[in-house]
XYZ file of C-alpha atoms in Angstrom:
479
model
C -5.182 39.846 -17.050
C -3.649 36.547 -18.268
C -0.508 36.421 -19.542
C -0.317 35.401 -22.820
C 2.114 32.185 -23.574
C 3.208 31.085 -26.714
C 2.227 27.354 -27.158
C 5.342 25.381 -26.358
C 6.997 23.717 -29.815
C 7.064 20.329 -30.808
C 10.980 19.848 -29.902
C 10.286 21.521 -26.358
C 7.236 19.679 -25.823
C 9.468 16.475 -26.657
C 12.129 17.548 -24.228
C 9.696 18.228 -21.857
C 7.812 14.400 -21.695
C 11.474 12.784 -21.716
C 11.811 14.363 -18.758
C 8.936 14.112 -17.073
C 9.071 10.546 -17.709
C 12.398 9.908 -16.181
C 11.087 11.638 -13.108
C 7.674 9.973 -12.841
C 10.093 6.080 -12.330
C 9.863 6.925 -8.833
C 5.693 7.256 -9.379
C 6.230 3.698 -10.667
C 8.551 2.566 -7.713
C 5.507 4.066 -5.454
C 3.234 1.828 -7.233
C 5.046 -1.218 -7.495
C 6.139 -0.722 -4.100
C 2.861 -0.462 -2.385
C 1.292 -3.134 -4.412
C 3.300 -5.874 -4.560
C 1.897 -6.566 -1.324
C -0.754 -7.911 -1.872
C 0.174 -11.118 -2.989
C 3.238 -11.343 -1.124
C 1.468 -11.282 1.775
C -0.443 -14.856 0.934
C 2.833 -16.377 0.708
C 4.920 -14.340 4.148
C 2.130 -16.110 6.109
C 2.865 -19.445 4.870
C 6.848 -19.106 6.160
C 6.282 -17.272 8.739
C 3.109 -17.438 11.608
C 1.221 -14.191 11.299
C -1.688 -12.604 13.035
C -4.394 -10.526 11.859
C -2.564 -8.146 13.478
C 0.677 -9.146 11.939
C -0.357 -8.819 8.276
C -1.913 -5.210 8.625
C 1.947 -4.037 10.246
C 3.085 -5.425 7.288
C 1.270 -3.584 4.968
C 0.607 -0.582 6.368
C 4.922 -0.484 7.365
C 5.505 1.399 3.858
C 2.727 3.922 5.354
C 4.588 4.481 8.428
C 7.634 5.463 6.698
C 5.919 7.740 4.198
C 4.064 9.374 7.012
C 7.900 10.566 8.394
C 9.123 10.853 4.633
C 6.406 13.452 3.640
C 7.122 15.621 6.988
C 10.685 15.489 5.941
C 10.038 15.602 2.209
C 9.430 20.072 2.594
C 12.684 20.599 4.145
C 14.864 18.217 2.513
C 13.882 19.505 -0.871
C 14.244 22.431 -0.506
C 17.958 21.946 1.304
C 18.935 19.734 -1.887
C 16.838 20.566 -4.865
C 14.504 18.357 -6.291
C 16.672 16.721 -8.489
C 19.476 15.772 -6.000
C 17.008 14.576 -3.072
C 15.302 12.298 -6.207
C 18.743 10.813 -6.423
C 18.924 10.055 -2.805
C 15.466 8.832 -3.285
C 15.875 5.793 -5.200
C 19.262 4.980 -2.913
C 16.343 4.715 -0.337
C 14.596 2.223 -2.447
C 17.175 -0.168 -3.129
C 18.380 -0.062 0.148
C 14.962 -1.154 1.563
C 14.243 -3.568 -1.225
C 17.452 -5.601 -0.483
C 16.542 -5.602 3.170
C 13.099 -6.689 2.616
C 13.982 -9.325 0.136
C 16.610 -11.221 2.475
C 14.808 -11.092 5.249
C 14.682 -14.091 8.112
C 11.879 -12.871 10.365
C 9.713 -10.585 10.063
C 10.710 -7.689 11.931
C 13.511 -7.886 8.557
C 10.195 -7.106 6.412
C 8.912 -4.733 8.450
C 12.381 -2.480 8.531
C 13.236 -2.686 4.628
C 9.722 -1.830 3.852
C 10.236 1.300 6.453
C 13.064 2.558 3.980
C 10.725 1.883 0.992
C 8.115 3.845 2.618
C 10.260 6.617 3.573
C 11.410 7.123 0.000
C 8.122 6.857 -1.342
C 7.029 9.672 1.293
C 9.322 11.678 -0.065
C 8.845 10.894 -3.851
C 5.546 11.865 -3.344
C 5.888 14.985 -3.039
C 8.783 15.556 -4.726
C 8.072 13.935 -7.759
C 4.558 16.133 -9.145
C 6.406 19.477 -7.302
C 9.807 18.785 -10.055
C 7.413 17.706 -12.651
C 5.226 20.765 -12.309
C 8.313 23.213 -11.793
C 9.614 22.390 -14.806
C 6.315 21.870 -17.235
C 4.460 25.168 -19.080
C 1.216 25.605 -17.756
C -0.551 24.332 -20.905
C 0.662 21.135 -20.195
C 1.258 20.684 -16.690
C -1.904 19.410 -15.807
C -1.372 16.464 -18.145
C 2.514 16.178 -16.887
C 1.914 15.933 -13.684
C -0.800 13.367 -14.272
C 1.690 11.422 -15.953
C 3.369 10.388 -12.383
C -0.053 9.395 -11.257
C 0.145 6.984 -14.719
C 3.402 5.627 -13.529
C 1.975 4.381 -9.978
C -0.614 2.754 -12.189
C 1.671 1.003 -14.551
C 3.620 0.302 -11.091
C 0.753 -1.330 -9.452
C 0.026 -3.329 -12.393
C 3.146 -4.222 -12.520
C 3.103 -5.478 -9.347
C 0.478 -7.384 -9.964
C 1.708 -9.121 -13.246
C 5.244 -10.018 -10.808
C 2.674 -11.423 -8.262
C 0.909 -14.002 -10.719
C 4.128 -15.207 -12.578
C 5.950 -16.049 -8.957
C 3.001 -17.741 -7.530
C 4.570 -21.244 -7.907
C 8.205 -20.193 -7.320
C 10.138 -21.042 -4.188
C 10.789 -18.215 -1.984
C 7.767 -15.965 -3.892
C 7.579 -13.434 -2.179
C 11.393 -12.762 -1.928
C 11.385 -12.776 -5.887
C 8.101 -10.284 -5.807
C 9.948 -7.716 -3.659
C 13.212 -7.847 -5.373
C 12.177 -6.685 -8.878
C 11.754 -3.720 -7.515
C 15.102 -3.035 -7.854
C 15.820 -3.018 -11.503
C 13.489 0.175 -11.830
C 15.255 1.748 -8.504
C 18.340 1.763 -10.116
C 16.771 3.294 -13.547
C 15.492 6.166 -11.679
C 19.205 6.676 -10.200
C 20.711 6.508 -13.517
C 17.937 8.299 -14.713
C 18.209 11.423 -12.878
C 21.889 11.879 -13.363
C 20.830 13.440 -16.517
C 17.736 15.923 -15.973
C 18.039 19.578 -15.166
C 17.234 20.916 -11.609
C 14.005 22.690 -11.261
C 14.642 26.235 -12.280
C 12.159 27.473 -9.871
C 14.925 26.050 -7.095
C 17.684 27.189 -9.097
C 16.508 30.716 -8.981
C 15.645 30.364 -5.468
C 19.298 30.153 -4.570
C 20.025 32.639 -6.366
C 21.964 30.610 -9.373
C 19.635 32.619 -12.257
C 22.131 32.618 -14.986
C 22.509 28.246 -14.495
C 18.000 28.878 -14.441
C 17.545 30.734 -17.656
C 20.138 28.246 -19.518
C 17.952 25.478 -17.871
C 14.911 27.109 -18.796
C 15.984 27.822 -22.414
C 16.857 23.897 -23.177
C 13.298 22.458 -21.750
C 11.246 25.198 -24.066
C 14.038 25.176 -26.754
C 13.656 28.659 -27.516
C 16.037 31.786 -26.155
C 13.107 33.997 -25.427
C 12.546 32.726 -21.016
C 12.039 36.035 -19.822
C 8.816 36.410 -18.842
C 8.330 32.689 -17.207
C 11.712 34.198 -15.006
C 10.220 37.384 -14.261
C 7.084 35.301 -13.085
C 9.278 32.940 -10.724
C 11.621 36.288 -9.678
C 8.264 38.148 -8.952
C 6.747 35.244 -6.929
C 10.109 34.740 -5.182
C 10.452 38.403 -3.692
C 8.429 37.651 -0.836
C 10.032 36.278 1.809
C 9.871 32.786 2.835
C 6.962 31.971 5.155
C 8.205 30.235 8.866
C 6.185 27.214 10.321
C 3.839 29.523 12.071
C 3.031 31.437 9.011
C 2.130 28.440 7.378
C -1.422 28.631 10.063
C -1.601 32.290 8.687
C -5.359 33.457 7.935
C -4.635 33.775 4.139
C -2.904 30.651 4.026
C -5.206 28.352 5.996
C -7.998 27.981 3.614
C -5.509 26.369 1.293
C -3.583 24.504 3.975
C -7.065 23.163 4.682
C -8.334 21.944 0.801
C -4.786 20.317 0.724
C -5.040 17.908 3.818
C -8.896 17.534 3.183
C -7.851 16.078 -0.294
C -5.306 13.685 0.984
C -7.910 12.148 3.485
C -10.434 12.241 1.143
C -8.339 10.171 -1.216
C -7.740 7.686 1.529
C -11.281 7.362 3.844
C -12.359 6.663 0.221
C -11.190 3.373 0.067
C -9.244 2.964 -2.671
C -6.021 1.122 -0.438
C -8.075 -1.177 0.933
C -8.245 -2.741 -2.887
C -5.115 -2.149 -3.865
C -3.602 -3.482 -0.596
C -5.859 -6.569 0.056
C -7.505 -7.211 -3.587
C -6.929 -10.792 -3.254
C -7.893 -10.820 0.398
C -11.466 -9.708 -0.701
C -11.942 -11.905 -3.991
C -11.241 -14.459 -2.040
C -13.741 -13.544 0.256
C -15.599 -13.218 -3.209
C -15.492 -16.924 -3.903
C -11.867 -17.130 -5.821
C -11.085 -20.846 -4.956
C -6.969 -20.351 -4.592
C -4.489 -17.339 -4.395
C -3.374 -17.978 -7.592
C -6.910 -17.347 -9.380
C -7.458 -14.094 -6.721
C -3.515 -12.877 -7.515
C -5.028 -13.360 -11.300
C -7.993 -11.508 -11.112
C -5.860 -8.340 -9.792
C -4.358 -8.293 -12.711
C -7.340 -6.768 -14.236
C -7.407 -3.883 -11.408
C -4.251 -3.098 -12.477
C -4.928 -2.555 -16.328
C -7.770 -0.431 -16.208
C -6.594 1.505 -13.206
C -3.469 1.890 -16.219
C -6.169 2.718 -18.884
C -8.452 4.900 -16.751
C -5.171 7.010 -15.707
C -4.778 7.052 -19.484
C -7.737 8.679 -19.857
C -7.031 11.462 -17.057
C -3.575 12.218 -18.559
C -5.292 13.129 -21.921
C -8.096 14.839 -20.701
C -7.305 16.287 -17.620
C -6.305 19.910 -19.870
C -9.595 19.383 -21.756
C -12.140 18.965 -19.815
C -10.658 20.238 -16.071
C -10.431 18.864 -13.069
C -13.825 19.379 -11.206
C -15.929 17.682 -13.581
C -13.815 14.689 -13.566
C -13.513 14.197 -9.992
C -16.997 14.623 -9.389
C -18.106 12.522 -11.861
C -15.584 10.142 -10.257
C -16.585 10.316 -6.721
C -20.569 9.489 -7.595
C -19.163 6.273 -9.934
C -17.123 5.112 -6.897
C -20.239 5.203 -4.550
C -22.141 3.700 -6.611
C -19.790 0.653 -7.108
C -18.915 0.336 -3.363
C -22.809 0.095 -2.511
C -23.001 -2.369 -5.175
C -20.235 -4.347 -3.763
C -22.062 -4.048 -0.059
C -25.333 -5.339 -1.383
C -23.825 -8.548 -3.239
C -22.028 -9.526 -0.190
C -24.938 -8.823 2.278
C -27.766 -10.614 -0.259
C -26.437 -14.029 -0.048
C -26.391 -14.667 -3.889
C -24.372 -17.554 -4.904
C -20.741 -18.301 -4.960
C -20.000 -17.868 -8.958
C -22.352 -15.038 -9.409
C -20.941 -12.936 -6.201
C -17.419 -13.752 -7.599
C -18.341 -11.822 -11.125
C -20.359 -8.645 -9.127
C -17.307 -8.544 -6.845
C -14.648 -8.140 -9.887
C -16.960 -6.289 -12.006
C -17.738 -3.217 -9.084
C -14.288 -3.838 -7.833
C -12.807 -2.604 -11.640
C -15.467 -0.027 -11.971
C -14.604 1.278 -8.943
C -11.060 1.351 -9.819
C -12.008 3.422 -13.374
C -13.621 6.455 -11.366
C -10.823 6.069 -9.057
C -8.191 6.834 -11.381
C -9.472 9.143 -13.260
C -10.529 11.528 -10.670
C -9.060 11.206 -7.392
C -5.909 9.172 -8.612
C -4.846 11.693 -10.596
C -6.390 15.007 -9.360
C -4.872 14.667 -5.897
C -1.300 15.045 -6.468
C -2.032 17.214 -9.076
C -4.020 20.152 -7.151
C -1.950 19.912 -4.460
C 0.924 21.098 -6.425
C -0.888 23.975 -8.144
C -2.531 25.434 -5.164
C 0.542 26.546 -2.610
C 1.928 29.782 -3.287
C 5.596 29.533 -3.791
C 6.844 30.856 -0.260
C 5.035 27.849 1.614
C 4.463 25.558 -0.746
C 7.825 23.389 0.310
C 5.970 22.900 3.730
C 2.155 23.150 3.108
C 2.853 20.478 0.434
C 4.757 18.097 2.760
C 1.722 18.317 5.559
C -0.750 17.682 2.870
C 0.777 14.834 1.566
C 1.764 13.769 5.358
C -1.900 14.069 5.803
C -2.611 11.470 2.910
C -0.161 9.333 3.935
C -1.544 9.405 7.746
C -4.772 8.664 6.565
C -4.045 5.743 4.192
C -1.984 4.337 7.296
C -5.420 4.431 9.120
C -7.617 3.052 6.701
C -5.154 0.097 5.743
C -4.218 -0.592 8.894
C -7.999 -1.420 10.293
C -9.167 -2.529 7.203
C -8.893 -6.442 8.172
C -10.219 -6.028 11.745
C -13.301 -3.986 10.358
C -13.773 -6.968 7.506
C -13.598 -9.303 10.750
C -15.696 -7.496 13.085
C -18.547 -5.588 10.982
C -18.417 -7.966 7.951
C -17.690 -6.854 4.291
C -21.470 -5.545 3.809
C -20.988 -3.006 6.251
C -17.642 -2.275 5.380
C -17.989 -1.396 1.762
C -21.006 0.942 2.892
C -18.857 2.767 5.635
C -16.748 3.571 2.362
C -19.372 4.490 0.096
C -20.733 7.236 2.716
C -17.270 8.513 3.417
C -17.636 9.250 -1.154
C -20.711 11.230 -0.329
C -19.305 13.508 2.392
C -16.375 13.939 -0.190
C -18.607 14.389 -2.943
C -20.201 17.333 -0.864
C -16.859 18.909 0.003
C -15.233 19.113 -3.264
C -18.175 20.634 -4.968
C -18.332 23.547 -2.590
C -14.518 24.088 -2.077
C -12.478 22.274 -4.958
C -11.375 25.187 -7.385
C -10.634 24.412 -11.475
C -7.241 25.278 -11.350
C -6.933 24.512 -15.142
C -4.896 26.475 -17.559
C -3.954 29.204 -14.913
C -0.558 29.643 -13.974
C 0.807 28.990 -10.488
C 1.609 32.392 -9.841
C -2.440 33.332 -11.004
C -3.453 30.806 -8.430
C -1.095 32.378 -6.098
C -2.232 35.883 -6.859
C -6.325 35.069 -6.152
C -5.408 32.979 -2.876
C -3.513 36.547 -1.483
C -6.360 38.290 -2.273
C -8.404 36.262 -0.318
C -10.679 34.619 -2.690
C -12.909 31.379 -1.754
C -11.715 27.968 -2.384
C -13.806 27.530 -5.422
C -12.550 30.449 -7.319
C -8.707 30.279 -6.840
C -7.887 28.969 -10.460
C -9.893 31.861 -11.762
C -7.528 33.608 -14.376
C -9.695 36.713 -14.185
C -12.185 37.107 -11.466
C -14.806 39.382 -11.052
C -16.218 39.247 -7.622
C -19.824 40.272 -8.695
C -20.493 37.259 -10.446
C -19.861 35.120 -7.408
C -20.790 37.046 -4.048
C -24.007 35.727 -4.708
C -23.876 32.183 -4.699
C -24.232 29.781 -1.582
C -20.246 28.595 -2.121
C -18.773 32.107 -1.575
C -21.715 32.716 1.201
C -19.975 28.788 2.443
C -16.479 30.346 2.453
């Protein structure tokens, strides 16, 4: 049976968002950090002489680094606790910011994006596992979302910084260095939140985890949410080869497939090169291209919005699926207008208006469903690991993507391009409706509890389960 919750109070609730919110700065850092790009990279090739080549190292540098900081990311937070390593975290960033901003050749931009990256590998990971550690279940869907919101607000962000340097001297030195003010926010930030009290118990420091637990749900009365964590925490931790364990697998397997179907998806080849393509669009100048990402960026803000508030309501399958058709759909539109020939003006509005649908289904499916499944579905004894590969695997697989995606533009033409993406949403589409479970309103340890006993993929969020209604059905026949 479910265990029954009382609904968290106002005051908690409040507590609860404040802290969340502090947390999901590094979100925004990830954001800002991966976007600003984009129109930096129209002014690096005017100082410096740039291949093809060239450009896609520098953009796809952050990925490298957040390829090693998500294998690290398991390990290192679970050495330091989630709080402390957050701390290190946005040292990381303005380290690599500085280095990136005073940089006199290029290699310089390459290595101070490396740090950023590696923090943002890490803060990935670390930043929806804290969140959802130290939410209640009836609102850590939404929570959790809420670090998705901040890489939205980031990326807009970086798009706003973009436009208003785009006559400055020295642009893109200005574009990277604002990064810093919300680096050092985060660091002050997190000098004041609790440590997750799922860690704290962990190492054994219960008394310093119910006090913790106590002040986020403002109530005395913790004892059951630390007999759940206590409970979950008496079996042992699993090693790296128990991690490829039959029972474990399944879930191992959902995680990474999610991270690559974020990526093959082709949602960083518009964030990364949105200018890049409306210019291809017919945008006359960078500044009117740099402009017209603004846009992205507020209703990829709006459409996260939208997740964040109705994620708990309305769950997370129907959302992404819905998502994942409206992307196709958009990415075939934007693969006809550029292979039909239609004028310059009218393929310039098509491009921008698929482009910002696309980026609506986007965020409110895979933007925000990603990092949020993928910290609901590990039971607690791998989770530290299993979450770092799955997020490695993202990672690995946006390096990929945005690391060809100028040499496929140049060599198949954006027609053909576009389409390669939009099939890539149909394969996805097909996976997640046979093996994506709604994971909504269950508790971690629930999930937990139905992936030991060996359920499919599709039916691990179920809070009661009753095999007969299912061993019927071509999914559990699939699994």
């Amino acid at each position: 049976m479910r265990p029954t919750h009382l609904q968290p109070s106002h005051s908690s609730q409040f507590t609860i968002y404040v802290v969340s919110a502090i947390a999901a700065i590094a979100g925004l850092l990830f954001g800002f950090d991966t976007g600003i790009i984009s129109g930096a990279l129209l002014f690096i090739e005017q100082d410096f002489t740039v291949s093809t080549e060239m450009k896609e190292m520098i953009v796809s540098s952050v990925l490298f680094g957040a390829m090693f900081g998500s294998l690290a990311s398991g390990r290192l937070t679970d050495q330091f606790g989630r709080r402390r390593l957050m701390l290190i975290i946005s040292g990381l960033f303005i380290v690599g910011t500085l280095i990136a901003s005073f940089a006199t050749q290029v290699s310089g931009i390459l290595f101070g994006r490396l740090f950023i990256g590696f923090a943002i590998g890490i803060g990935s990971y670390t930043t929806p596992l804290y969140i959802a550690e130290v939410s209640p279940h009836e609102l850590r869907g939404g929570l959790v979302s809420l670090n998705q919101l901040a890489i939205t607000i980031g990326i807009l962000c970086s798009f706003i910084i973009n436009y208003a340097f785009t006559n400055i001297d020295g642009s893109w030195r200005w574009m990277f260095g604002i990064g810093l003010f919300p680096a050092v926010l985060l660091s002050i930030g997190m000098i004041f939140l609790p440590e997750s009290p799922r860690w704290l118990i962990k190492q054994n420091m219960k008394d310093k985890a119910i006090k913790t637990l106590q002040k986020l749900r403002n109530t005395n009365d913790v004892s059951h949410e630390i007999n759940e964590i206590q409970n979950s925490l008496q079996i042992k931790q699993a090693s790296i080869r128990e991690i490829f364990s039959p029972w474990i697998l399944p879930v191992l397997f959902l995680g990474t497939m999610l991270g690559f179907i974020q990526q093959v998806t082709g949602i960083n080849t518009i964030i990364y090169y949105a200018p890049t393509i409306f210019q291809l669009a017919g945008f006359p100048d960078a500044s009117s291209s740099i402009l017209a990402t603004i846009g992205i960026g507020v209703v990829n803000v709006l459409a996260t919005i939208f997740a964040v508030c109705y994620l708990d309501k309305l769950g997370r399958r129907p959302l992404l699926l819905t998502g994942l058709a409206g992307m196709c759909v958009t990415l075939i539109g934007l693969s006809i207008a550029f292979q039909s020939g239609t004028d310059a003006a009218m393929l310039r509005w098509i491009a921008m208006g698929c482009t910002f649908l696309y980026i609506i289904c986007f965020a409110f499916s895979l933007g925000a469903i990603l990092w949020l499944v993928v910290s609901e579905i590990f039971p607690l004894e791998v989770r530290a690991t299993a979450m770092g590969i799955a997020v490695f695997s993202c990672w690995l697989w946006n390096f990929a993507v945005s690391s060809t995606f100028l040499t496929l533009l140049n060599t198949m033409g954006p027609s053909m391009t576009f389409l390669i993406y939009a099939f890539m949403c149909v394969v996805s589409f097909v996976f997640c409706y046979y093996k994506v479970p709604e994971t909504n309103g269950v508790t971690l340890e629930q999930i937990e509890d139905n992936i030991r006993r060996r359920l499919p993929l599709r039916y691990i969020g179920q809070p009661v389960f009753d095999k007969t209604l299912i061993t019927e059905t071509p999914e559990y026949q699939a699994d």
